[in-house]
Amino acid sequence: MSNTILVGAQWGDEGKGKIIDVLTEQADVVVRTQGGNNAGHTVYLGPKKYVLHLIPSGILRKNKLCVIGNGVVIDPVGLVSEIEGLKKLNVKVGKNLVVSETAHIVLPYHRELDAQREVLKGKNKIGTTKRGIGPAYGDKAARVGIRMIDLINPARFEEKLKLRIKENNEVLKALGAKPLSFKKVLAEYRAAGDYLKPYVANTVVLLHQATRRGDTILFEGAQGTFLDIDHGTYPYVTSSNTTSGGACTGSGVAPNRMDEVVGVMKAYTTRVGEGPLPTENAEISDLLHGMGREFGATTGRARRCGWFDSVATRHATMVNGIDKLAITNLDGLDTVATIKVCVAYRHGKDHFDFVPNDAQLLAECEPVYVEFDGWLTPTDKAKTWKELPPKARAYAKAIAELTGAELFIASVGPAREQTIFV
Ligand code: GDP
Ligand code: IMO
Ligand code: MG
């Protein structure tokens, strides 16, 4: 394997965690480059379930270096509890985890502001994960953020925090929310800073050294293409670049060191939170929820579900430069007699074969569908491409072709073994 950027080609929760875990076998280093603990990446090892929020999914394999890059926003208290949680499950976390010193940190006022802004928005709320992601990236852009390098320097952190709490408490009071106690936040974050200090380093130099050694690096995307701050369904997006370019800026590894982009997409579509979802469909939603599937890994919310949307995934191929595709959850369609796939959007007299930028217009678009015969056979035991029912193969091939990239992996269950290399 060469240096690979893995991105979600839809609205997040495509099964990136599972595919990363599979591909990590071939990698030396796994890097998270954007987002924060809004992400929830699920990996099953046998009966054991792991949900990773900030730590790269590569942590579950031995002798892999895991890096939280500069583009990530880190909730230090959350990161400590994630490390502790993994240790309790007998996962080794030590020198195999390195955290960027220039990554910005999420503070309690970010979380509080996130919640308050959602209340203010009322029916226009984004449906955020309330992890403070938007306000933390906002502070980074406004150049008033606090970084890991500050957190591990007690005097500097105290000085910066004091100023930031003062300003944010005024804002919180104006919004009718309770101001924060400087002393309490300082104590909690200082403890997390001491705990995390051994993990903090200059990850740009470290990744550069890894590249020069010839190490193989896997860049683990979080969220999905249509949650990208620039290319998503703004304002119903997250606050980072979830598309492939974010892997470069979020790690300090240059574009010409990247070899390929893998796009992960479900065999259908899901979205959690508000905003347009052209192929949303009650029938498939009820079916999947009835099977106990499609509940959020971070917030537990029921995900909205719909038919596969090839307009969206083709658009994702365009903005990410997707070379190869991993299709997950093919088994989710095992019992569907007629499967629909969206191939265009209709809006009045207009037809779109790309995702229009106006979220309101997108919400008004009618999907144009083509239909596929379902295979009506369980696929979860299939180990090879040939063992898949012909109709399932035809469907997977067709959606990859419509998406415009090479079919690489078909996944038929959450486990490592339920992965078919095509
Ligand atoms: P991520 O955020 O992209 O890593 O995806 P999540 O972990 O939030 O959600 C994907 C869900 O689908 C998780 O519960 C996975 O265990 C599960 N999953 C991934 N691939 C497959 C698959 O091929 N079949 C089934 N049944 N479940 C899958
Ligand atoms: P993974 O990495 C799915 C969604 C939220 C909301 C919007 C903004 O597991 O695929 P935020 O808290 O980021 O400000 O919320 O983005 N969202 C996700 N949806 N998967 C994710 O991550 C998500 N991270 C954020 O539901 O609609
Ligand atoms: Mg997820």
mmCIF file of N, CA and C in Angstrom, residues 255-313:
data_model
loop_
_atom_site.group_PDB
_atom_site.id
_atom_site.type_symbol
_atom_site.label_atom_id
_atom_site.label_comp_id
_atom_site.label_asym_id
_atom_site.label_seq_id
_atom_site.Cartn_x
_atom_site.Cartn_y
_atom_site.Cartn_z
ATOM 1 N N PRO A 255 0.858 17.579 -0.668
ATOM 2 C CA PRO A 255 0.037 16.853 -1.652
ATOM 3 C C PRO A 255 0.837 15.880 -2.521
ATOM 4 N N ASN A 256 2.079 16.245 -2.876
ATOM 5 C CA ASN A 256 2.844 15.342 -3.751
ATOM 6 C C ASN A 256 3.427 14.131 -3.016
ATOM 7 N N ARG A 257 3.172 14.025 -1.723
ATOM 8 C CA ARG A 257 3.542 12.813 -0.976
ATOM 9 C C ARG A 257 2.358 11.843 -0.881
ATOM 10 N N MET A 258 1.212 12.272 -1.361
ATOM 11 C CA MET A 258 0.009 11.421 -1.287
ATOM 12 C C MET A 258 -0.079 10.579 -2.554
ATOM 13 N N ASP A 259 -0.468 9.317 -2.415
ATOM 14 C CA ASP A 259 -0.517 8.440 -3.577
ATOM 15 C C ASP A 259 -1.922 8.148 -4.071
ATOM 16 N N GLU A 260 -2.827 7.919 -3.130
ATOM 17 C CA GLU A 260 -4.181 7.652 -3.617
ATOM 18 C C GLU A 260 -5.251 8.008 -2.593
ATOM 19 N N VAL A 261 -6.468 8.121 -3.126
ATOM 20 C CA VAL A 261 -7.604 8.474 -2.276
ATOM 21 C C VAL A 261 -8.640 7.353 -2.359
ATOM 22 N N VAL A 262 -8.993 6.835 -1.187
ATOM 23 C CA VAL A 262 -10.046 5.819 -1.107
ATOM 24 C C VAL A 262 -11.315 6.486 -0.567
ATOM 25 N N GLY A 263 -12.402 6.303 -1.266
ATOM 26 C CA GLY A 263 -13.690 6.834 -0.797
ATOM 27 C C GLY A 263 -14.501 5.700 -0.197
ATOM 28 N N VAL A 264 -15.060 5.940 0.982
ATOM 29 C CA VAL A 264 -15.926 4.934 1.611
ATOM 30 C C VAL A 264 -17.372 5.392 1.468
ATOM 31 N N MET A 265 -18.222 4.500 1.033
ATOM 32 C CA MET A 265 -19.647 4.844 0.910
ATOM 33 C C MET A 265 -20.509 3.641 1.258
ATOM 34 N N LYS A 266 -21.641 3.935 1.892
ATOM 35 C CA LYS A 266 -22.587 2.864 2.171
ATOM 36 C C LYS A 266 -23.328 2.503 0.886
ATOM 37 N N ALA A 267 -23.909 1.328 0.863
ATOM 38 C CA ALA A 267 -24.692 0.897 -0.298
ATOM 39 C C ALA A 267 -26.029 1.629 -0.370
ATOM 40 N N TYR A 268 -26.287 2.431 0.661
ATOM 41 C CA TYR A 268 -27.455 3.316 0.699
ATOM 42 C C TYR A 268 -26.948 4.616 1.304
ATOM 43 N N THR A 269 -27.816 5.502 1.747
ATOM 44 C CA THR A 269 -27.365 6.800 2.264
ATOM 45 C C THR A 269 -27.881 7.014 3.682
ATOM 46 N N THR A 270 -27.045 7.601 4.541
ATOM 47 C CA THR A 270 -27.552 8.022 5.850
ATOM 48 C C THR A 270 -27.033 9.416 6.175
ATOM 49 N N ARG A 271 -27.737 10.049 7.070
ATOM 50 C CA ARG A 271 -27.303 11.360 7.569
ATOM 51 C C ARG A 271 -27.828 11.498 8.981
ATOM 52 N N VAL A 272 -27.015 12.062 9.869
ATOM 53 C CA VAL A 272 -27.492 12.346 11.224
ATOM 54 C C VAL A 272 -27.374 13.844 11.432
ATOM 55 N N GLY A 273 -28.428 14.448 11.950
ATOM 56 C CA GLY A 273 -28.461 15.910 12.034
ATOM 57 C C GLY A 273 -29.352 16.464 10.939
ATOM 58 N N GLU A 274 -29.477 17.793 10.915
ATOM 59 C CA GLU A 274 -30.413 18.431 9.985
ATOM 60 C C GLU A 274 -29.754 18.675 8.629
ATOM 61 N N GLY A 275 -30.553 19.192 7.695
ATOM 62 C CA GLY A 275 -30.035 19.548 6.371
ATOM 63 C C GLY A 275 -30.569 18.631 5.296
ATOM 64 N N PRO A 276 -30.390 19.053 4.043
ATOM 65 C CA PRO A 276 -30.994 18.299 2.929
ATOM 66 C C PRO A 276 -30.442 16.894 2.765
ATOM 67 N N LEU A 277 -31.323 15.968 2.399
ATOM 68 C CA LEU A 277 -30.948 14.583 2.107
ATOM 69 C C LEU A 277 -31.923 14.115 1.010
ATOM 70 N N PRO A 278 -31.554 14.379 -0.253
ATOM 71 C CA PRO A 278 -32.526 14.214 -1.350
ATOM 72 C C PRO A 278 -33.187 12.847 -1.427
ATOM 73 N N THR A 279 -32.469 11.780 -1.091
ATOM 74 C CA THR A 279 -33.059 10.448 -1.292
ATOM 75 C C THR A 279 -33.674 9.866 -0.024
ATOM 76 N N GLU A 280 -33.876 10.702 0.984
ATOM 77 C CA GLU A 280 -34.436 10.222 2.256
ATOM 78 C C GLU A 280 -35.738 9.450 2.015
ATOM 79 N N ASN A 281 -35.876 8.329 2.706
ATOM 80 C CA ASN A 281 -37.001 7.455 2.413
ATOM 81 C C ASN A 281 -37.434 6.691 3.664
ATOM 82 N N ALA A 282 -38.718 6.774 3.976
ATOM 83 C CA ALA A 282 -39.235 6.181 5.210
ATOM 84 C C ALA A 282 -39.143 4.654 5.194
ATOM 85 N N GLU A 283 -39.357 4.061 4.031
ATOM 86 C CA GLU A 283 -39.383 2.595 3.925
ATOM 87 C C GLU A 283 -38.014 2.005 4.311
ATOM 88 N N ILE A 284 -36.967 2.537 3.725
ATOM 89 C CA ILE A 284 -35.625 1.990 4.006
ATOM 90 C C ILE A 284 -35.169 2.375 5.416
ATOM 91 N N SER A 285 -35.620 3.545 5.864
ATOM 92 C CA SER A 285 -35.310 3.995 7.224
ATOM 93 C C SER A 285 -35.906 3.018 8.245
ATOM 94 N N ASP A 286 -37.177 2.702 8.070
ATOM 95 C CA ASP A 286 -37.861 1.779 8.990
ATOM 96 C C ASP A 286 -37.212 0.399 8.950
ATOM 97 N N LEU A 287 -36.871 -0.032 7.751
ATOM 98 C CA LEU A 287 -36.250 -1.348 7.583
ATOM 99 C C LEU A 287 -34.941 -1.420 8.372
ATOM 100 N N LEU A 288 -34.065 -0.433 8.166
ATOM 101 C CA LEU A 288 -32.738 -0.460 8.798
ATOM 102 C C LEU A 288 -32.846 -0.279 10.312
ATOM 103 N N HIS A 289 -33.698 0.637 10.750
ATOM 104 C CA HIS A 289 -33.870 0.847 12.194
ATOM 105 C C HIS A 289 -34.483 -0.397 12.838
ATOM 106 N N GLY A 290 -35.374 -1.036 12.102
ATOM 107 C CA GLY A 290 -35.998 -2.275 12.584
ATOM 108 C C GLY A 290 -34.966 -3.380 12.797
ATOM 109 N N MET A 291 -33.895 -3.339 12.006
ATOM 110 C CA MET A 291 -32.817 -4.324 12.151
ATOM 111 C C MET A 291 -31.838 -3.894 13.250
ATOM 112 N N GLY A 292 -32.133 -2.778 13.905
ATOM 113 C CA GLY A 292 -31.258 -2.283 14.983
ATOM 114 C C GLY A 292 -30.033 -1.564 14.444
ATOM 115 N N ARG A 293 -30.090 -1.158 13.176
ATOM 116 C CA ARG A 293 -28.940 -0.494 12.567
ATOM 117 C C ARG A 293 -29.197 1.000 12.428
ATOM 118 N N GLU A 294 -28.085 1.701 12.185
ATOM 119 C CA GLU A 294 -28.136 3.136 11.881
ATOM 120 C C GLU A 294 -28.589 4.000 13.048
ATOM 121 N N PHE A 295 -27.912 3.760 14.172
ATOM 122 C CA PHE A 295 -28.012 4.672 15.307
ATOM 123 C C PHE A 295 -26.622 5.251 15.532
ATOM 124 N N GLY A 296 -26.536 6.567 15.761
ATOM 125 C CA GLY A 296 -25.256 7.273 15.807
ATOM 126 C C GLY A 296 -24.275 6.700 16.820
ATOM 127 N N ALA A 297 -22.995 6.619 16.420
ATOM 128 C CA ALA A 297 -21.958 6.070 17.297
ATOM 129 C C ALA A 297 -21.522 7.080 18.360
ATOM 130 N N THR A 298 -21.787 8.369 18.133
ATOM 131 C CA THR A 298 -21.363 9.393 19.096
ATOM 132 C C THR A 298 -22.530 9.847 19.959
ATOM 133 N N THR A 299 -23.682 10.103 19.337
ATOM 134 C CA THR A 299 -24.796 10.668 20.103
ATOM 135 C C THR A 299 -25.962 9.693 20.289
ATOM 136 N N GLY A 300 -25.909 8.558 19.603
ATOM 137 C CA GLY A 300 -26.993 7.571 19.725
ATOM 138 C C GLY A 300 -28.250 7.952 18.967
ATOM 139 N N ARG A 301 -28.237 9.090 18.264
ATOM 140 C CA ARG A 301 -29.425 9.515 17.521
ATOM 141 C C ARG A 301 -29.703 8.544 16.364
ATOM 142 N N ALA A 302 -30.985 8.376 16.038
ATOM 143 C CA ALA A 302 -31.326 7.550 14.863
ATOM 144 C C ALA A 302 -30.873 8.309 13.621
ATOM 145 N N ARG A 303 -30.162 7.616 12.751
ATOM 146 C CA ARG A 303 -29.724 8.270 11.512
ATOM 147 C C ARG A 303 -30.872 8.299 10.506
ATOM 148 N N ARG A 304 -30.936 9.370 9.756
ATOM 149 C CA ARG A 304 -31.904 9.431 8.648
ATOM 150 C C ARG A 304 -31.356 8.548 7.523
ATOM 151 N N CYS A 305 -32.225 7.825 6.854
ATOM 152 C CA CYS A 305 -31.757 6.883 5.824
ATOM 153 C C CYS A 305 -32.448 7.133 4.496
ATOM 154 N N GLY A 306 -31.780 6.771 3.426
ATOM 155 C CA GLY A 306 -32.360 6.910 2.086
ATOM 156 C C GLY A 306 -31.658 6.008 1.097
ATOM 157 N N TRP A 307 -32.129 6.063 -0.150
ATOM 158 C CA TRP A 307 -31.531 5.266 -1.221
ATOM 159 C C TRP A 307 -30.153 5.799 -1.578
ATOM 160 N N PHE A 308 -29.389 4.984 -2.253
ATOM 161 C CA PHE A 308 -28.053 5.391 -2.703
ATOM 162 C C PHE A 308 -28.195 6.584 -3.650
ATOM 163 N N ASP A 309 -27.357 7.579 -3.442
ATOM 164 C CA ASP A 309 -27.418 8.815 -4.222
ATOM 165 C C ASP A 309 -26.122 8.960 -5.023
ATOM 166 N N SER A 310 -26.188 8.587 -6.298
ATOM 167 C CA SER A 310 -24.955 8.613 -7.094
ATOM 168 C C SER A 310 -24.603 10.022 -7.568
ATOM 169 N N VAL A 311 -25.555 10.946 -7.491
ATOM 170 C CA VAL A 311 -25.211 12.336 -7.815
ATOM 171 C C VAL A 311 -24.222 12.827 -6.755
ATOM 172 N N ALA A 312 -24.556 12.516 -5.501
ATOM 173 C CA ALA A 312 -23.694 12.935 -4.393
ATOM 174 C C ALA A 312 -22.329 12.248 -4.456
ATOM 175 N N THR A 313 -22.325 10.925 -4.658
ATOM 176 C CA THR A 313 -21.030 10.226 -4.615
ATOM 177 C C THR A 313 -20.155 10.592 -5.820
#
